[in-house]
Structure formats: C-alpha cells, structure tokens
PDB file of C-alpha atoms in Angstrom:
ATOM      1  CA  UNK A 346      -8.586  24.231  -5.846  1.00 86.00           C
ATOM      2  CA  UNK A 347      -7.019  21.968  -3.898  1.00 95.00           C
ATOM      3  CA  UNK A 348      -4.726  19.444  -5.963  1.00 97.00           C
ATOM      4  CA  UNK A 349      -3.205  16.597  -4.711  1.00 98.00           C
ATOM      5  CA  UNK A 350      -1.174  13.275  -5.992  1.00 98.00           C
ATOM      6  CA  UNK A 351      -1.131   9.379  -4.709  1.00 98.00           C
ATOM      7  CA  UNK A 352       1.413   7.208  -5.928  1.00 98.00           C
ATOM      8  CA  UNK A 353       1.794   3.723  -4.693  1.00 97.00           C
ATOM      9  CA  UNK A 354       5.692   2.795  -3.483  1.00 97.00           C
ATOM     10  CA  UNK A 355       6.900  -0.733  -4.892  1.00 93.00           C
ATOM     11  CA  UNK A 356       7.016  -0.381  -8.854  1.00 95.00           C
ATOM     12  CA  UNK A 357       5.703   2.562  -9.086  1.00 97.00           C
ATOM     13  CA  UNK A 358       8.651   5.189  -7.327  1.00 97.00           C
ATOM     14  CA  UNK A 359      10.884   2.214  -6.407  1.00 95.00           C
ATOM     15  CA  UNK A 360      12.803   0.198  -8.830  1.00 92.00           C
ATOM     16  CA  UNK A 361      14.932  -2.667  -7.932  1.00 87.00           C
ATOM     17  CA  UNK A 362      15.535  -1.077  -4.412  1.00 87.00           C
ATOM     18  CA  UNK A 363      15.882   2.406  -5.436  1.00 93.00           C
ATOM     19  CA  UNK A 364      14.273   5.545  -6.960  1.00 95.00           C
ATOM     20  CA  UNK A 365      14.388   7.272 -10.648  1.00 96.00           C
ATOM     21  CA  UNK A 366      15.975  10.542  -9.336  1.00 97.00           C
ATOM     22  CA  UNK A 367      14.199  12.492 -13.038  1.00 98.00           C
ATOM     23  CA  UNK A 368      11.071  11.808 -10.299  1.00 98.00           C
ATOM     24  CA  UNK A 369      11.984  12.910  -6.999  1.00 98.00           C
ATOM     25  CA  UNK A 370      12.514  15.664  -8.811  1.00 98.00           C
ATOM     26  CA  UNK A 371       9.638  16.028 -10.007  1.00 98.00           C
ATOM     27  CA  UNK A 372       8.232  15.374  -6.696  1.00 98.00           C
ATOM     28  CA  UNK A 373       9.236  18.502  -5.840  1.00 98.00           C
ATOM     29  CA  UNK A 374       8.798  20.582  -8.092  1.00 98.00           C
ATOM     30  CA  UNK A 375       5.569  19.655  -7.921  1.00 98.00           C
ATOM     31  CA  UNK A 376       4.884  20.254  -4.154  1.00 98.00           C
ATOM     32  CA  UNK A 377       6.637  23.240  -4.293  1.00 97.00           C
ATOM     33  CA  UNK A 378       4.125  25.180  -6.601  1.00 97.00           C
ATOM     34  CA  UNK A 379       1.667  24.683  -4.364  1.00 97.00           C
ATOM     35  CA  UNK A 380       0.207  20.524  -4.898  1.00 98.00           C
ATOM     36  CA  UNK A 381      -0.312  17.860  -2.250  1.00 98.00           C
ATOM     37  CA  UNK A 382       1.749  14.577  -3.007  1.00 98.00           C
ATOM     38  CA  UNK A 383       1.414  11.430  -0.767  1.00 98.00           C
ATOM     39  CA  UNK A 384       1.994   7.483  -1.319  1.00 98.00           C
ATOM     40  CA  UNK A 385      -0.431   4.844  -0.898  1.00 97.00           C
ATOM     41  CA  UNK A 386       1.063   1.821  -0.830  1.00 95.00           C
ATOM     42  CA  UNK A 387      -0.320  -1.412   0.911  1.00 90.00           C
ATOM     43  CA  UNK A 388       3.664  -0.901   2.222  1.00 89.00           C
ATOM     44  CA  UNK A 389       3.621  -1.160   6.212  1.00 86.00           C
ATOM     45  CA  UNK A 390       2.869   2.108   8.379  1.00 85.00           C
ATOM     46  CA  UNK A 391       6.441   1.957   9.027  1.00 80.00           C
ATOM     47  CA  UNK A 392       8.263   1.220   5.632  1.00 84.00           C
ATOM     48  CA  UNK A 393       6.095   4.388   4.533  1.00 91.00           C
ATOM     49  CA  UNK A 394       7.567   7.209   6.788  1.00 89.00           C
ATOM     50  CA  UNK A 395      10.850   6.049   6.042  1.00 85.00           C
ATOM     51  CA  UNK A 396      10.633   5.170   2.351  1.00 90.00           C
ATOM     52  CA  UNK A 397      11.589   9.311   0.156  1.00 93.00           C
ATOM     53  CA  UNK A 398      13.805  11.382   0.608  1.00 93.00           C
ATOM     54  CA  UNK A 399      15.342  13.435   3.149  1.00 92.00           C
ATOM     55  CA  UNK A 400      14.432  16.320   1.850  1.00 94.00           C
ATOM     56  CA  UNK A 401      10.565  15.101   0.209  1.00 96.00           C
ATOM     57  CA  UNK A 402       7.331  15.350   2.288  1.00 96.00           C
ATOM     58  CA  UNK A 403       4.840  13.217   2.004  1.00 97.00           C
ATOM     59  CA  UNK A 404       1.251  15.593   2.897  1.00 98.00           C
ATOM     60  CA  UNK A 405      -0.138  12.967   3.411  1.00 98.00           C
ATOM     61  CA  UNK A 406       0.300   8.987   4.068  1.00 98.00           C
ATOM     62  CA  UNK A 407      -1.974   5.449   3.152  1.00 97.00           C
ATOM     63  CA  UNK A 408      -0.375   2.654   4.115  1.00 95.00           C
ATOM     64  CA  UNK A 409      -1.651  -0.844   5.059  1.00 93.00           C
ATOM     65  CA  UNK A 410      -3.950  -0.911   1.238  1.00 92.00           C
ATOM     66  CA  UNK A 411      -5.611   1.846   3.756  1.00 95.00           C
ATOM     67  CA  UNK A 412      -5.949   0.777   7.121  1.00 95.00           C
ATOM     68  CA  UNK A 413      -3.987   3.493   7.946  1.00 96.00           C
ATOM     69  CA  UNK A 414      -3.417   6.863   7.713  1.00 97.00           C
ATOM     70  CA  UNK A 415      -1.914   9.585   7.987  1.00 97.00           C
ATOM     71  CA  UNK A 416      -0.724  13.693   8.385  1.00 97.00           C
ATOM     72  CA  UNK A 417       2.112  15.272   7.167  1.00 96.00           C
ATOM     73  CA  UNK A 418       3.415  15.690  10.649  1.00 96.00           C
ATOM     74  CA  UNK A 419       2.936  11.607  10.833  1.00 95.00           C
ATOM     75  CA  UNK A 420       0.317  11.792  12.849  1.00 95.00           C
ATOM     76  CA  UNK A 421      -2.877   8.778  12.816  1.00 95.00           C
ATOM     77  CA  UNK A 422      -5.552  10.815  11.091  1.00 96.00           C
ATOM     78  CA  UNK A 423      -7.436   7.007  10.948  1.00 96.00           C
ATOM     79  CA  UNK A 424      -7.324   3.494  11.649  1.00 96.00           C
ATOM     80  CA  UNK A 425      -9.263   0.202  10.694  1.00 96.00           C
ATOM     81  CA  UNK A 426      -7.913  -2.819  12.955  1.00 96.00           C
ATOM     82  CA  UNK A 427      -7.712  -6.281  12.392  1.00 96.00           C
ATOM     83  CA  UNK A 428      -9.094  -8.430  14.898  1.00 95.00           C
ATOM     84  CA  UNK A 429      -6.658 -10.912  17.038  1.00 95.00           C
ATOM     85  CA  UNK A 430      -8.795 -13.131  16.387  1.00 95.00           C
ATOM     86  CA  UNK A 431      -9.072 -13.174  12.284  1.00 95.00           C
ATOM     87  CA  UNK A 432      -5.114 -12.834  12.687  1.00 95.00           C
ATOM     88  CA  UNK A 433      -4.895 -16.795  14.211  1.00 95.00           C
ATOM     89  CA  UNK A 434      -7.441 -17.867  11.504  1.00 96.00           C
ATOM     90  CA  UNK A 435      -5.167 -17.476   8.964  1.00 96.00           C
ATOM     91  CA  UNK A 436      -2.094 -17.779  10.653  1.00 94.00           C
ATOM     92  CA  UNK A 437      -3.100 -20.860  11.916  1.00 94.00           C
ATOM     93  CA  UNK A 438      -4.797 -21.633   8.114  1.00 95.00           C
ATOM     94  CA  UNK A 439      -1.806 -20.441   6.127  1.00 95.00           C
ATOM     95  CA  UNK A 440       1.823 -20.713   8.453  1.00 91.00           C
ATOM     96  CA  UNK A 441       3.382 -23.905   6.036  1.00 92.00           C
ATOM     97  CA  UNK A 442       1.711 -22.570   3.023  1.00 94.00           C
ATOM     98  CA  UNK A 443       2.549 -19.185   2.995  1.00 95.00           C
ATOM     99  CA  UNK A 444       5.426 -16.604   4.171  1.00 94.00           C
ATOM    100  CA  UNK A 445       2.615 -14.273   6.706  1.00 95.00           C
ATOM    101  CA  UNK A 446       3.827 -10.944   7.376  1.00 93.00           C
ATOM    102  CA  UNK A 447       1.939  -9.459   9.731  1.00 94.00           C
ATOM    103  CA  UNK A 448       1.800  -5.742  10.601  1.00 92.00           C
ATOM    104  CA  UNK A 449       1.470  -3.832  13.411  1.00 93.00           C
ATOM    105  CA  UNK A 450       0.849   0.210  14.371  1.00 89.00           C
ATOM    106  CA  UNK A 451       4.999  -0.550  16.158  1.00 86.00           C
ATOM    107  CA  UNK A 452       6.904  -3.910  14.020  1.00 87.00           C
ATOM    108  CA  UNK A 453       6.769  -5.891  11.231  1.00 89.00           C
ATOM    109  CA  UNK A 454       6.447  -9.180  12.018  1.00 91.00           C
ATOM    110  CA  UNK A 455       7.576 -12.058   9.584  1.00 91.00           C
ATOM    111  CA  UNK A 456       7.172 -16.063   9.386  1.00 89.00           C
ATOM    112  CA  UNK A 457      10.484 -16.239   8.235  1.00 83.00           C
ATOM    113  CA  UNK A 458      13.282 -13.653   7.086  1.00 68.00           C
ATOM    114  CA  UNK A 459      14.247 -12.780   3.525  1.00 63.00           C
ATOM    115  CA  UNK A 460      17.751 -11.231   2.465  1.00 58.00           C
ATOM    116  CA  UNK A 461      16.748  -7.785   1.856  1.00 58.00           C
ATOM    117  CA  UNK A 462      14.786  -7.414   5.493  1.00 61.00           C
ATOM    118  CA  UNK A 463      15.880  -4.595   7.600  1.00 64.00           C
ATOM    119  CA  UNK A 464      14.504  -4.330  11.341  1.00 68.00           C
ATOM    120  CA  UNK A 465      12.079  -7.233  10.613  1.00 76.00           C
ATOM    121  CA  UNK A 466      10.448  -9.407  13.937  1.00 86.00           C
ATOM    122  CA  UNK A 467      10.880 -13.321  13.688  1.00 87.00           C
ATOM    123  CA  UNK A 468       7.093 -14.707  14.639  1.00 87.00           C
ATOM    124  CA  UNK A 469       8.209 -17.099  17.398  1.00 84.00           C
ATOM    125  CA  UNK A 470       4.780 -16.920  19.190  1.00 86.00           C
ATOM    126  CA  UNK A 471       0.876 -15.145  18.373  1.00 90.00           C
ATOM    127  CA  UNK A 472       0.716 -13.927  22.076  1.00 89.00           C
ATOM    128  CA  UNK A 473       3.784 -11.431  20.879  1.00 85.00           C
ATOM    129  CA  UNK A 474       1.366  -9.461  19.229  1.00 90.00           C
ATOM    130  CA  UNK A 475      -2.009 -10.095  21.074  1.00 89.00           C
ATOM    131  CA  UNK A 476      -1.546  -6.921  22.083  1.00 90.00           C
ATOM    132  CA  UNK A 477      -0.532  -4.400  19.492  1.00 92.00           C
ATOM    133  CA  UNK A 478      -2.901  -2.686  16.689  1.00 94.00           C
ATOM    134  CA  UNK A 479      -2.968  -5.465  13.833  1.00 95.00           C
ATOM    135  CA  UNK A 480      -3.582  -2.815  10.152  1.00 96.00           C
ATOM    136  CA  UNK A 481      -2.632  -5.718   8.319  1.00 95.00           C
ATOM    137  CA  UNK A 482      -1.370  -9.602   7.370  1.00 96.00           C
ATOM    138  CA  UNK A 483       0.312 -10.042   4.043  1.00 94.00           C
ATOM    139  CA  UNK A 484       0.009 -13.383   2.485  1.00 96.00           C
ATOM    140  CA  UNK A 485       3.345 -14.802  -0.214  1.00 95.00           C
ATOM    141  CA  UNK A 486       2.959 -17.155  -2.215  1.00 96.00           C
ATOM    142  CA  UNK A 487       5.763 -18.562  -5.092  1.00 94.00           C
ATOM    143  CA  UNK A 488       3.056 -18.371  -7.599  1.00 96.00           C
ATOM    144  CA  UNK A 489       0.641 -15.517  -9.373  1.00 94.00           C
ATOM    145  CA  UNK A 490      -1.478 -17.700 -10.007  1.00 96.00           C
ATOM    146  CA  UNK A 491      -1.616 -19.304  -6.355  1.00 97.00           C
ATOM    147  CA  UNK A 492      -2.173 -15.151  -4.958  1.00 96.00           C
ATOM    148  CA  UNK A 493      -5.252 -15.498  -7.089  1.00 96.00           C
ATOM    149  CA  UNK A 494      -6.701 -18.074  -6.127  1.00 97.00           C
ATOM    150  CA  UNK A 495      -6.041 -17.797  -2.281  1.00 97.00           C
ATOM    151  CA  UNK A 496      -7.270 -14.351  -2.586  1.00 96.00           C
ATOM    152  CA  UNK A 497     -11.056 -15.448  -3.563  1.00 97.00           C
ATOM    153  CA  UNK A 498     -10.875 -17.928  -1.471  1.00 96.00           C
ATOM    154  CA  UNK A 499     -10.229 -14.870   1.208  1.00 96.00           C
ATOM    155  CA  UNK A 500     -12.765 -12.567   0.578  1.00 96.00           C
ATOM    156  CA  UNK A 501     -15.385 -15.612  -0.199  1.00 97.00           C
ATOM    157  CA  UNK A 502     -14.832 -16.633   3.326  1.00 95.00           C
ATOM    158  CA  UNK A 503     -13.463 -14.380   6.037  1.00 95.00           C
ATOM    159  CA  UNK A 504     -16.483 -11.888   6.236  1.00 93.00           C
ATOM    160  CA  UNK A 505     -15.047  -9.950   8.549  1.00 96.00           C
ATOM    161  CA  UNK A 506     -11.660  -9.299   6.268  1.00 97.00           C
ATOM    162  CA  UNK A 507     -10.328  -7.676   2.067  1.00 94.00           C
ATOM    163  CA  UNK A 508      -7.618  -9.500   0.145  1.00 95.00           C
ATOM    164  CA  UNK A 509      -6.536  -7.662  -2.551  1.00 92.00           C
ATOM    165  CA  UNK A 510      -4.205  -9.826  -4.628  1.00 92.00           C
ATOM    166  CA  UNK A 511      -0.735  -7.567  -5.652  1.00 85.00           C
ATOM    167  CA  UNK A 512       1.247 -10.005  -8.170  1.00 86.00           C
ATOM    168  CA  UNK A 513       2.175 -13.168  -5.947  1.00 93.00           C
ATOM    169  CA  UNK A 514       1.792 -12.068  -2.534  1.00 94.00           C
ATOM    170  CA  UNK A 515      -2.148 -10.837  -1.176  1.00 95.00           C
ATOM    171  CA  UNK A 516      -2.368  -7.841   1.530  1.00 93.00           C
ATOM    172  CA  UNK A 517      -5.364  -8.579   3.908  1.00 96.00           C
ATOM    173  CA  UNK A 518      -6.998  -5.461   5.961  1.00 95.00           C
ATOM    174  CA  UNK A 519     -10.042  -5.022   7.321  1.00 96.00           C
ATOM    175  CA  UNK A 520     -13.630  -5.509   5.809  1.00 95.00           C
ATOM    176  CA  UNK A 521     -13.862  -1.440   4.276  1.00 91.00           C
ATOM    177  CA  UNK A 522      -9.914  -0.756   3.687  1.00 93.00           C
ATOM    178  CA  UNK A 523      -8.942  -0.443   0.514  1.00 93.00           C
ATOM    179  CA  UNK A 524      -6.607   1.829  -1.319  1.00 96.00           C
ATOM    180  CA  UNK A 525      -9.684   3.934  -3.037  1.00 97.00           C
ATOM    181  CA  UNK A 526     -11.749   4.157   0.356  1.00 96.00           C
ATOM    182  CA  UNK A 527      -8.347   6.023   2.057  1.00 97.00           C
ATOM    183  CA  UNK A 528      -7.754   8.342  -1.117  1.00 98.00           C
ATOM    184  CA  UNK A 529     -11.924   8.878  -0.865  1.00 97.00           C
ATOM    185  CA  UNK A 530     -11.130   9.964   3.158  1.00 97.00           C
ATOM    186  CA  UNK A 531      -7.953  11.879   2.914  1.00 98.00           C
ATOM    187  CA  UNK A 532      -9.427  13.544   0.106  1.00 97.00           C
ATOM    188  CA  UNK A 533     -12.678  13.953   3.456  1.00 96.00           C
ATOM    189  CA  UNK A 534     -10.307  14.258   5.587  1.00 95.00           C
ATOM    190  CA  UNK A 535      -6.838  17.249   3.697  1.00 96.00           C
ATOM    191  CA  UNK A 536     -10.493  19.367   1.729  1.00 96.00           C
ATOM    192  CA  UNK A 537      -8.560  18.342  -2.259  1.00 97.00           C
ATOM    193  CA  UNK A 538     -10.729  18.870  -4.810  1.00 97.00           C
ATOM    194  CA  UNK A 539      -9.046  17.367  -7.194  1.00 97.00           C
ATOM    195  CA  UNK A 540      -7.344  14.385  -7.089  1.00 98.00           C
ATOM    196  CA  UNK A 541      -4.662  11.924  -8.637  1.00 98.00           C
ATOM    197  CA  UNK A 542      -3.364   8.665  -8.388  1.00 98.00           C
ATOM    198  CA  UNK A 543      -0.760   6.306 -10.348  1.00 98.00           C
ATOM    199  CA  UNK A 544      -0.512   2.913  -9.804  1.00 97.00           C
ATOM    200  CA  UNK A 545       1.307  -0.489 -11.534  1.00 96.00           C
ATOM    201  CA  UNK A 546      -0.715  -3.767 -10.455  1.00 91.00           C
ATOM    202  CA  UNK A 547      -3.300  -5.416  -9.377  1.00 90.00           C
ATOM    203  CA  UNK A 548      -3.709  -4.048  -5.939  1.00 90.00           C
ATOM    204  CA  UNK A 549      -4.010   0.069  -7.252  1.00 95.00           C
ATOM    205  CA  UNK A 550      -7.116  -0.622  -8.803  1.00 95.00           C
ATOM    206  CA  UNK A 551      -9.593   0.368  -6.360  1.00 95.00           C
ATOM    207  CA  UNK A 552      -7.264   4.096  -6.137  1.00 97.00           C
ATOM    208  CA  UNK A 553      -7.148   4.175  -9.406  1.00 98.00           C
ATOM    209  CA  UNK A 554     -10.838   3.944  -9.863  1.00 97.00           C
ATOM    210  CA  UNK A 555     -11.610   6.670  -7.306  1.00 98.00           C
ATOM    211  CA  UNK A 556      -8.835   9.098  -7.890  1.00 98.00           C
ATOM    212  CA  UNK A 557     -10.394  11.898 -10.364  1.00 98.00           C
ATOM    213  CA  UNK A 558      -6.971  11.242 -13.369  1.00 98.00           C
ATOM    214  CA  UNK A 559      -5.019   7.733 -13.719  1.00 98.00           C
ATOM    215  CA  UNK A 560      -2.196   7.208 -14.514  1.00 98.00           C
ATOM    216  CA  UNK A 561      -0.515   4.027 -14.852  1.00 98.00           C
ATOM    217  CA  UNK A 562       2.534   2.471 -17.088  1.00 98.00           C
ATOM    218  CA  UNK A 563       2.991   0.402 -19.710  1.00 96.00           C
ATOM    219  CA  UNK A 564       4.637  -2.543 -18.839  1.00 94.00           C
ATOM    220  CA  UNK A 565       1.396  -2.922 -15.989  1.00 95.00           C
ATOM    221  CA  UNK A 566      -1.005  -5.647 -16.826  1.00 94.00           C
ATOM    222  CA  UNK A 567      -3.785  -5.208 -19.952  1.00 95.00           C
ATOM    223  CA  UNK A 568      -6.857  -4.464 -17.977  1.00 93.00           C
ATOM    224  CA  UNK A 569      -5.152  -1.178 -15.612  1.00 96.00           C
ATOM    225  CA  UNK A 570      -3.909   0.101 -18.924  1.00 97.00           C
ATOM    226  CA  UNK A 571      -7.513   0.162 -20.196  1.00 96.00           C
ATOM    227  CA  UNK A 572      -9.051   1.901 -17.002  1.00 95.00           C
ATOM    228  CA  UNK A 573      -6.671   4.393 -16.636  1.00 98.00           C
ATOM    229  CA  UNK A 574      -6.418   8.546 -17.881  1.00 98.00           C
ATOM    230  CA  UNK A 575      -3.517   7.924 -18.381  1.00 98.00           C
ATOM    231  CA  UNK A 576      -0.687   5.593 -19.901  1.00 98.00           C
ATOM    232  CA  UNK A 577       2.548   6.724 -19.570  1.00 98.00           C
ATOM    233  CA  UNK A 578       6.594   6.077 -18.732  1.00 97.00           C
ATOM    234  CA  UNK A 579       7.430   7.352 -15.552  1.00 97.00           C
ATOM    235  CA  UNK A 580       6.141   8.749 -12.211  1.00 98.00           C
ATOM    236  CA  UNK A 581       8.233  12.225 -13.802  1.00 98.00           C
ATOM    237  CA  UNK A 582       5.972  12.186 -17.292  1.00 98.00           C
ATOM    238  CA  UNK A 583       2.529  12.201 -14.764  1.00 98.00           C
ATOM    239  CA  UNK A 584       4.006  15.208 -13.248  1.00 98.00           C
ATOM    240  CA  UNK A 585       4.764  16.991 -15.722  1.00 98.00           C
ATOM    241  CA  UNK A 586       1.416  15.898 -17.309  1.00 98.00           C
ATOM    242  CA  UNK A 587      -0.838  17.663 -14.673  1.00 98.00           C
ATOM    243  CA  UNK A 588       1.383  20.771 -13.862  1.00 96.00           C
ATOM    244  CA  UNK A 589       0.492  22.160 -17.930  1.00 88.00           C
TER     245      UNK A 589
END
C-alpha cells in the first residue's frame, strides 16, 4: 500500500521564514521509511520547488492551490490555466484596492515590492504577461474581513474562477482547482492508496476534507480544528502519529 503526506507551507512548515529542525528531521525519517511526502500550497510554482532544504526532495508538488502539479522530477503532470481576459477584469477591478500577485509558469509578478521579495517582477503593464501561462492571481488586503467579503464577491461574479481565502488574502485559480482537487489528482496519477494532509488555514480546508487522515494545529481557527482527525503541535508530531 502506497502512503503519502501532503503539507501546506506557510504557517505549517515555515514560521517567520524558518523551518523547525524537528519537522525536517521527521520528514527525512518518513521518506526513508518508504512513504511519500509532498507539498500542497497556494504559493507560486517557482517558490514551491525551491523552498525545502536541498537534501529533502518532495515526491510531488501541488502549487497555486491545485492549478499546477509536478512530480518528483519537477515535471508538470497536470495544469489548469486562467484566460488573460479574466486576469484583465480582476486587475481592473482591484488594482487600486489590493496588492495583486500574478503567478505564471516562469515568474511571479506583483503590483508593488514587499520588503522580503526576491526575483519578483513588478507589473508595469498586463501586456508583459499576455503570452504566458497564468496559473493564479492573488489579492492581498489589509484585513481578514476585507478578504472574506471580496472572496465571496469573486465566487459569485466570476463563474470561470474560484477564490480561496487565506487570512487577509485571496488565492484565485481556474474553476475546479483547489488544494483538494490537487490531492485527488495526485492520488490518481501516483497511485497513492492512503493520503494524509496537514494545514493551518481556511484555504487548506479543501485538502483536509478529502484526505484519509487530516491534521491541523492548536492555534488554527476553531472551525478547522473541528473538521480534522488530529490537532497537533507540529508536522513532526503528525508524522510520528502516522508512523506508529
């Protein structure tokens, strides 16, 4: 039986830009035991494939909230692309209200720099990305309540797209994409019999709903804690439970 664990990144594996040493050690132990480990995130493709220590090689990558999936060799095995017309509409409606991040197959574009940005391209004109594969667009607001309201608006008015709230931001992908759909697709493509998942925020709910065993943290929103199999302190603790 093939078993696997899919992990969110921000707030699950990374805290203030750093990994927990114990989490990394347990991931190594988990893979050494013959189990598969992968990432499932709203992050762009490029950031997803370069995030872990060099000696840890995920067996799969689900990036941009399920819009693109890579195998262990980092080859694209599934993708869904947003049409440029939809990107143009969202940009026109929100570029003065939110920080906009556009994820393509090669680069990440933003409407403004943030202090931690590396290799980010500033959007001067949407014509710069017109011919690229666009996997996702994110809107970052000042408050969680703003994100919640606009996420509802996106899902009601953009019928070819789907938005997922992640605290004060929204990750928007092609309709039918989600972390949950990405999980199901990976199970199918890699012949995984038993998939577990761990995440900390609202956009992880689609993943946590479809896995065979789900984990979240004691500081996660209560509604997420009430939906999972286990509430833990760390990825290391989740792996220790899976390996019993």
